[in-house]
Amino acid sequence: MTRPVATGLARGARALPELAAQAVEQALQRADLTRANSVLLFLTPHFAPSPEPALRAAARAAGCLQVTGCTGAGVLTEDEWLLDVPGAAAMVFGGKLRLAGADNEDDEPVISLCSPSGLNADWLDSYAPRIGAVSGDLFGQGPFRVWAGTRVVDGGRVDARIEGAHGVVQVSQGMRALTSPIEVGAVHGLDVLKLGNYPALNVLVQSLPGNVREHERLPLHMILGGVTFGDPDTAIRDGRYRLNHIVSANLHDRSVTFSAPLAPGERLFWAMRDALTAERDFRSTLDHAVHNLGAAPDFALLFPCMGRGPHFYGNRDRDLDLFKTRFPGLPVIGFYGNGEIAPLDGMNHLYQYSAVLGLYAAQGRANSTAGTTP
């Protein structure tokens, strides 16, 4: 059966509007549509200085003005991923599927796209689960662009729902846990002085693998603290934790400085970025998403961190590879972001180094009891 949704991908030597049109035209052909109800369009950073010509070209090719999206460090579909080259990725919606406003009070995921300046806590704090990412580039310099209705949004953020489909959201943080959760014993500002009864830095060093511990300098960019929610015995397995970046390790008092404050009594475990662990976790993410959807998916959204994609996996995107193996030919679109947006412990959260997956089934086939889980 032909799905009224499909993707297209185009690349070129320069950021020309024709690339956006080519991506839309390819998607229309695959969906057997002459025009689209709506288009989700992601462009590489090369388009960010002036995306409007590409947006107009996409609208003309689609035969509609409902073009929503943003620039990202790179873009992806089920065909391939693009980084470091100008490109456009488009998903077209036809039949009963379309992008609509996000003001309906239900539990369907809200596609949430924003620039770094458009991100704030009040926006994240909504009744509905969010799925999306922060527009970015490989250097964090900008400019960053977000658009809706073929126009760049001055506020730097946009919300949309996919009308006619039921979706679920699942997150893969994929961290290798080096310890079990340990109670934070003493803090001073951003410094954690003690974990349990021991100096925090001592606990960190003792938890590191032997080959890492022998380094002349600790690879702090690869090590993070995981702050758990709920039952600490199952929090790591269930993904109920937020990551806290290490700013510095302090030899004079054996403390560790974090980017966000912790409180005595919270539970923290040491974690390390690890490709094999991330792969295993994403397999589990796919399993949970399918179970929660309660039906065979018709299309998907995928938002990996720019620090987790091909640069992390050795010039391959293993998350995308695993997705394509599990769902051959299933339309999927996304971009590599500067922070990923999804639920965590009943609230929307900004993730780092993660991959956010949304699976969707046309309404009428999905299990109405399927939920959205972090």
Short mmCIF file of C-alpha atoms in Angstrom, two decimals:
data_model
loop_
_atom_site.label_atom_id
_atom_site.label_comp_id
_atom_site.label_asym_id
_atom_site.label_seq_id
_atom_site.Cartn_x
_atom_site.Cartn_y
_atom_site.Cartn_z
CA MET A 1 0.00 0.00 0.00
CA THR A 2 1.37 3.42 -0.94
CA ARG A 3 1.95 5.66 2.05
CA PRO A 4 0.87 9.31 1.65
CA VAL A 5 4.23 10.29 3.16
CA ALA A 6 7.76 10.04 1.77
CA THR A 7 11.15 11.71 1.87
CA GLY A 8 13.61 13.16 -0.61
CA LEU A 9 17.25 14.15 -0.29
CA ALA A 10 19.37 16.36 -2.52
CA ARG A 11 22.99 17.50 -2.34
CA GLY A 12 25.16 19.80 -4.40
CA ALA A 13 28.34 21.82 -4.56
CA ARG A 14 26.52 25.04 -3.59
CA ALA A 15 23.52 25.97 -1.47
CA LEU A 16 21.13 26.57 -4.36
CA PRO A 17 17.32 26.77 -4.01
CA GLU A 18 17.05 24.00 -6.57
CA LEU A 19 18.25 21.49 -3.97
CA ALA A 20 15.16 22.10 -1.83
CA ALA A 21 12.93 21.72 -4.88
CA GLN A 22 14.69 18.51 -5.92
CA ALA A 23 14.22 17.01 -2.45
CA VAL A 24 10.50 17.82 -2.48
CA GLU A 25 10.01 16.53 -6.02
CA GLN A 26 11.71 13.25 -5.16
CA ALA A 27 9.50 12.86 -2.08
CA LEU A 28 6.32 13.58 -4.08
CA GLN A 29 7.26 10.98 -6.66
CA ARG A 30 7.91 8.36 -4.00
CA ALA A 31 4.58 9.11 -2.29
CA ASP A 32 2.75 9.09 -5.65
CA LEU A 33 1.48 12.63 -4.96
CA THR A 34 1.10 15.54 -7.36
CA ARG A 35 1.07 18.03 -4.48
CA ALA A 36 1.60 17.95 -0.73
CA ASN A 37 -0.55 19.08 2.16
CA SER A 38 2.59 20.04 4.13
CA VAL A 39 6.36 19.74 3.94
CA LEU A 40 8.93 19.22 6.67
CA LEU A 41 12.16 20.68 5.27
CA PHE A 42 15.61 20.61 6.84
CA LEU A 43 18.58 22.39 5.28
CA THR A 44 22.31 22.25 6.00
CA PRO A 45 24.02 25.32 7.56
CA HIS A 46 25.11 26.52 4.11
CA PHE A 47 21.54 27.84 3.62
CA ALA A 48 21.34 29.67 6.96
CA PRO A 49 22.45 33.15 5.79
CA SER A 50 19.50 33.34 3.35
CA PRO A 51 17.10 30.35 3.37
CA GLU A 52 14.09 32.17 1.87
CA PRO A 53 14.80 31.31 -1.82
CA ALA A 54 15.04 27.62 -0.90
CA LEU A 55 11.78 27.81 1.07
CA ARG A 56 9.98 29.38 -1.88
CA ALA A 57 11.41 26.77 -4.24
CA ALA A 58 10.21 23.98 -1.92
CA ALA A 59 6.73 25.53 -1.72
CA ARG A 60 6.46 25.79 -5.52
CA ALA A 61 7.54 22.19 -5.96
CA ALA A 62 5.10 20.99 -3.28
CA GLY A 63 2.16 23.09 -4.41
CA CYS A 64 1.56 24.30 -0.85
CA LEU A 65 2.73 27.02 1.54
CA GLN A 66 2.97 24.82 4.64
CA VAL A 67 6.75 24.39 4.72
CA THR A 68 8.16 23.96 8.23
CA GLY A 69 11.70 23.24 9.39
CA CYS A 70 15.11 24.65 10.23
CA THR A 71 18.81 24.46 9.48
CA GLY A 72 20.90 21.80 11.18
CA ALA A 73 24.54 20.77 11.35
CA GLY A 74 23.61 18.02 8.91
CA VAL A 75 20.48 16.36 7.55
CA LEU A 76 19.36 12.76 7.11
CA THR A 77 16.74 10.51 5.55
CA GLU A 78 16.54 6.76 5.05
CA ASP A 79 18.72 7.29 1.95
CA GLU A 80 21.79 8.71 3.69
CA TRP A 81 23.15 11.44 5.94
CA LEU A 82 24.78 14.68 4.79
CA LEU A 83 27.43 16.60 6.69
CA ASP A 84 29.92 19.17 5.39
CA VAL A 85 28.13 19.48 2.01
CA PRO A 86 25.14 21.65 1.01
CA GLY A 87 21.96 19.62 1.10
CA ALA A 88 18.22 19.50 1.71
CA ALA A 89 15.99 16.83 3.23
CA ALA A 90 12.20 16.95 2.76
CA MET A 91 9.28 14.89 4.02
CA VAL A 92 5.94 15.44 2.25
CA PHE A 93 2.54 14.67 3.77
CA GLY A 94 -0.56 13.84 1.72
CA GLY A 95 -3.94 12.19 2.17
CA LYS A 96 -5.17 12.79 5.72
CA LEU A 97 -1.67 13.66 6.97
CA ARG A 98 -0.59 17.26 7.42
CA LEU A 99 1.37 19.55 9.73
CA ALA A 100 -0.99 21.51 11.96
CA GLY A 101 -0.83 23.94 14.86
CA ALA A 102 0.21 22.73 18.28
CA ASP A 103 -2.73 24.12 20.26
CA ASN A 104 -4.78 20.91 20.55
CA GLU A 105 -4.88 19.61 24.12
CA ASP A 106 -3.98 15.96 23.60
CA ASP A 107 -0.97 13.76 24.23
CA GLU A 108 0.35 13.68 20.67
CA PRO A 109 4.01 14.74 20.30
CA VAL A 110 4.70 18.33 19.33
CA ILE A 111 7.47 18.77 16.77
CA SER A 112 9.64 21.41 18.45
CA LEU A 113 12.35 23.22 16.50
CA CYS A 114 14.30 26.20 17.78
CA SER A 115 17.46 28.24 17.45
CA PRO A 116 19.76 28.53 20.49
CA SER A 117 18.35 31.99 21.24
CA GLY A 118 14.78 30.69 20.94
CA LEU A 119 15.25 28.00 23.59
CA ASN A 120 13.91 28.73 27.07
CA ALA A 121 12.46 26.83 30.01
CA ASP A 122 8.97 28.31 29.68
CA TRP A 123 8.71 27.05 26.11
CA LEU A 124 9.93 23.57 27.04
CA ASP A 125 7.42 23.38 29.88
CA SER A 126 4.28 22.29 28.04
CA TYR A 127 1.55 19.74 28.76
CA ALA A 128 2.33 17.74 25.62
CA PRO A 129 5.48 15.70 24.95
CA ARG A 130 7.91 17.46 22.63
CA ILE A 131 10.16 15.96 19.97
CA GLY A 132 12.80 17.92 18.11
CA ALA A 133 16.17 19.58 18.41
CA VAL A 134 18.05 22.86 18.50
CA SER A 135 19.26 24.24 15.18
CA GLY A 136 23.03 24.17 15.02
CA ASP A 137 26.20 23.92 13.00
CA LEU A 138 29.50 22.16 13.58
CA PHE A 139 31.09 25.23 15.18
CA GLY A 140 28.19 26.71 17.16
CA GLN A 141 28.67 30.07 15.46
CA GLY A 142 25.40 30.42 13.54
CA PRO A 143 23.45 31.95 11.96
CA PHE A 144 20.57 29.65 12.85
CA ARG A 145 17.21 29.69 11.09
CA VAL A 146 13.77 28.23 11.89
CA TRP A 147 10.77 28.59 9.55
CA ALA A 148 7.05 27.92 9.22
CA GLY A 149 4.71 28.69 6.32
CA THR A 150 7.78 29.37 4.12
CA ARG A 151 8.78 32.30 6.38
CA VAL A 152 11.70 32.55 8.79
CA VAL A 153 10.35 32.83 12.35
CA ASP A 154 11.77 35.83 14.18
CA GLY A 155 11.26 34.25 17.62
CA GLY A 156 13.54 31.37 16.72
CA ARG A 157 11.14 28.52 17.52
CA VAL A 158 8.22 26.71 15.96
CA ASP A 159 5.76 24.02 17.08
CA ALA A 160 3.73 21.66 14.89
CA ARG A 161 1.73 18.47 15.20
CA ILE A 162 1.29 15.78 12.58
CA GLU A 163 -2.44 15.64 12.04
CA GLY A 164 -3.81 12.25 11.04
CA ALA A 165 -1.15 10.16 12.81
CA HIS A 166 -0.39 8.85 16.27
CA GLY A 167 3.21 9.09 17.47
CA VAL A 168 5.42 8.02 20.34
CA VAL A 169 8.78 9.39 21.45
CA GLN A 170 11.77 7.43 22.71
CA VAL A 171 15.24 8.65 23.71
CA SER A 172 18.61 6.92 23.54
CA GLN A 173 21.21 8.51 25.82
CA GLY A 174 23.57 5.59 25.36
CA MET A 175 26.00 6.27 28.17
CA ARG A 176 28.29 3.64 29.65
CA ALA A 177 27.66 3.68 33.39
CA LEU A 178 30.91 3.45 35.36
CA THR A 179 29.24 3.28 38.79
CA SER A 180 25.82 2.75 40.29
CA PRO A 181 24.03 5.90 41.54
CA ILE A 182 25.78 7.35 44.60
CA GLU A 183 24.28 9.83 47.04
CA VAL A 184 25.69 13.35 46.78
CA GLY A 185 27.15 14.00 50.22
CA ALA A 186 28.35 17.61 50.20
CA VAL A 187 28.30 20.49 47.73
CA HIS A 188 29.50 24.06 47.53
CA GLY A 189 27.99 26.03 44.68
CA LEU A 190 28.73 24.08 41.51
CA ASP A 191 31.35 21.94 43.26
CA VAL A 192 30.49 18.43 44.44
CA LEU A 193 32.77 17.84 47.40
CA LYS A 194 31.73 14.35 48.41
CA LEU A 195 29.95 11.35 46.93
CA GLY A 196 28.87 9.21 49.84
CA ASN A 197 31.63 9.66 52.41
CA TYR A 198 34.47 10.03 49.91
CA PRO A 199 35.93 12.96 47.95
CA ALA A 200 34.13 13.20 44.61
CA LEU A 201 37.31 13.24 42.51
CA ASN A 202 38.61 10.11 44.26
CA VAL A 203 35.39 8.27 43.42
CA LEU A 204 35.65 9.43 39.80
CA VAL A 205 39.25 8.31 39.36
CA GLN A 206 38.62 4.93 40.97
CA SER A 207 35.64 4.32 38.69
CA LEU A 208 37.54 4.87 35.43
CA PRO A 209 38.67 1.93 33.30
CA GLY A 210 42.35 1.14 33.78
CA ASN A 211 43.42 2.32 30.34
CA VAL A 212 41.70 5.65 30.91
CA ARG A 213 42.97 6.10 34.46
CA GLU A 214 46.54 5.86 33.18
CA HIS A 215 46.18 8.93 30.95
CA GLU A 216 48.31 11.87 31.95
CA ARG A 217 45.16 14.03 31.87
CA LEU A 218 41.63 12.83 32.49
CA PRO A 219 39.49 12.93 29.29
CA LEU A 220 36.82 15.07 30.98
CA HIS A 221 35.12 15.75 27.61
CA MET A 222 34.16 12.06 27.51
CA ILE A 223 33.04 11.75 31.15
CA LEU A 224 29.77 13.04 32.60
CA GLY A 225 27.69 12.80 35.71
CA GLY A 226 24.27 11.18 35.43
CA VAL A 227 21.65 12.51 37.87
CA THR A 228 18.89 9.93 38.36
CA PHE A 229 15.14 10.27 38.86
CA GLY A 230 12.92 7.88 40.81
CA ASP A 231 14.15 4.46 41.91
CA PRO A 232 17.96 4.60 41.63
CA ASP A 233 18.17 0.81 41.23
CA THR A 234 16.40 0.94 37.85
CA ALA A 235 17.04 4.55 36.73
CA ILE A 236 20.06 3.81 34.53
CA ARG A 237 18.40 0.84 32.84
CA ASP A 238 15.22 2.83 32.21
CA GLY A 239 17.03 5.97 31.01
CA ARG A 240 15.68 8.09 33.88
CA TYR A 241 18.63 10.42 34.22
CA ARG A 242 19.90 13.76 33.02
CA LEU A 243 23.52 14.42 32.15
CA ASN A 244 25.59 17.03 33.93
CA HIS A 245 28.81 18.19 32.27
CA ILE A 246 32.10 18.31 34.16
CA VAL A 247 33.72 21.75 34.11
CA SER A 248 36.86 20.89 36.06
CA ALA A 249 38.47 18.39 38.40
CA ASN A 250 40.01 20.19 41.39
CA LEU A 251 43.10 18.64 42.95
CA HIS A 252 43.34 21.00 45.93
CA ASP A 253 40.13 19.75 47.59
CA ARG A 254 39.42 16.66 45.45
CA SER A 255 36.11 18.13 44.28
CA VAL A 256 34.47 18.12 40.85
CA THR A 257 32.87 21.22 39.32
CA PHE A 258 29.71 20.69 37.25
CA SER A 259 27.90 22.89 34.76
CA ALA A 260 24.66 22.70 36.78
CA PRO A 261 24.30 22.61 40.58
CA LEU A 262 23.44 19.46 42.51
CA ALA A 263 21.85 19.15 45.94
CA PRO A 264 22.86 16.89 48.82
CA GLY A 265 20.82 13.71 48.69
CA GLU A 266 20.57 13.56 44.90
CA ARG A 267 21.94 10.44 43.25
CA LEU A 268 24.75 10.67 40.72
CA PHE A 269 26.62 8.04 38.74
CA TRP A 270 29.75 8.49 36.65
CA ALA A 271 29.24 7.81 32.95
CA MET A 272 31.37 7.77 29.82
CA ARG A 273 30.54 8.21 26.16
CA ASP A 274 31.02 4.88 24.41
CA ALA A 275 30.04 3.86 20.87
CA LEU A 276 29.26 0.21 21.61
CA THR A 277 27.05 1.13 24.55
CA ALA A 278 25.28 3.72 22.41
CA GLU A 279 24.58 1.11 19.71
CA ARG A 280 23.12 -1.34 22.21
CA ASP A 281 21.00 1.37 23.76
CA PHE A 282 19.61 2.47 20.40
CA ARG A 283 18.57 -1.12 19.62
CA SER A 284 16.62 -1.07 22.87
CA THR A 285 15.18 2.32 21.94
CA LEU A 286 13.80 0.87 18.70
CA ASP A 287 12.25 -2.05 20.59
CA HIS A 288 10.54 0.20 23.16
CA ALA A 289 9.25 2.59 20.49
CA VAL A 290 7.65 -0.22 18.48
CA HIS A 291 6.05 -1.67 21.60
CA ASN A 292 4.66 1.70 22.69
CA LEU A 293 3.31 2.55 19.24
CA GLY A 294 1.27 -0.63 19.11
CA ALA A 295 1.24 -0.76 15.30
CA ALA A 296 3.61 -0.99 12.36
CA PRO A 297 5.05 2.51 11.80
CA ASP A 298 4.35 4.47 8.62
CA PHE A 299 7.17 7.02 9.05
CA ALA A 300 9.59 8.35 11.63
CA LEU A 301 11.54 11.37 12.85
CA LEU A 302 15.12 11.05 14.11
CA PHE A 303 17.12 13.80 15.82
CA PRO A 304 20.68 12.77 16.78
CA CYS A 305 23.12 15.08 18.51
CA MET A 306 25.82 16.41 16.20
CA GLY A 307 28.24 14.89 18.74
CA ARG A 308 26.70 11.44 18.32
CA GLY A 309 26.43 11.04 14.54
CA PRO A 310 29.15 10.03 12.07
CA HIS A 311 31.87 11.94 13.93
CA PHE A 312 31.23 9.74 16.99
CA TYR A 313 30.75 6.42 15.20
CA GLY A 314 33.76 6.67 12.88
CA ASN A 315 32.28 8.22 9.73
CA ARG A 316 29.13 6.08 9.97
CA ASP A 317 25.84 6.86 11.62
CA ARG A 318 25.18 3.59 13.42
CA ASP A 319 21.84 4.88 14.76
CA LEU A 320 20.60 5.45 11.22
CA ASP A 321 22.06 2.11 10.09
CA LEU A 322 20.23 0.27 12.88
CA PHE A 323 17.00 2.08 12.05
CA LYS A 324 17.21 1.11 8.37
CA THR A 325 17.96 -2.50 9.26
CA ARG A 326 14.94 -2.66 11.56
CA PHE A 327 12.61 -0.77 9.18
CA PRO A 328 13.76 -1.26 5.57
CA GLY A 329 12.41 1.49 3.32
CA LEU A 330 10.51 3.29 6.10
CA PRO A 331 10.52 7.08 5.52
CA VAL A 332 12.54 8.91 8.17
CA ILE A 333 13.79 12.49 8.32
CA GLY A 334 15.85 14.47 10.79
CA PHE A 335 18.86 16.64 11.39
CA TYR A 336 21.90 16.71 13.65
CA GLY A 337 21.20 19.21 16.39
CA ASN A 338 22.83 21.21 19.13
CA GLY A 339 20.66 19.66 21.83
CA GLU A 340 17.74 17.25 21.54
CA ILE A 341 14.23 17.79 22.89
CA ALA A 342 12.04 15.04 24.35
CA PRO A 343 10.27 14.05 27.58
CA LEU A 344 12.09 12.98 30.74
CA ASP A 345 10.37 11.98 33.97
CA GLY A 346 7.08 13.56 32.92
CA MET A 347 8.58 16.85 31.73
CA ASN A 348 10.19 18.02 28.51
CA HIS A 349 13.96 18.11 28.65
CA LEU A 350 16.97 19.28 26.65
CA TYR A 351 19.27 16.31 26.09
CA GLN A 352 22.91 16.19 25.01
CA TYR A 353 24.80 13.46 23.11
CA SER A 354 21.50 11.64 22.59
CA ALA A 355 19.29 10.44 19.75
CA VAL A 356 15.55 11.20 19.88
CA LEU A 357 13.27 8.93 17.87
CA GLY A 358 9.63 9.46 16.97
CA LEU A 359 7.62 6.63 15.40
CA TYR A 360 4.27 7.40 13.76
CA ALA A 361 1.35 5.33 12.49
CA ALA A 362 -1.65 6.60 10.57
CA GLN A 363 -4.58 7.03 12.93
CA GLY A 364 -6.98 4.11 12.99
CA ARG A 365 -4.17 1.52 13.05
CA ALA A 366 -2.28 2.64 16.15
CA ASN A 367 -3.02 1.20 19.56
CA SER A 368 -4.91 3.93 21.42
CA THR A 369 -3.28 2.84 24.66
CA ALA A 370 0.25 3.36 23.37
CA GLY A 371 2.07 5.95 25.41
CA THR A 372 5.03 8.27 25.16
CA THR A 373 7.94 7.38 27.40
CA PRO A 374 11.29 8.94 28.08
#
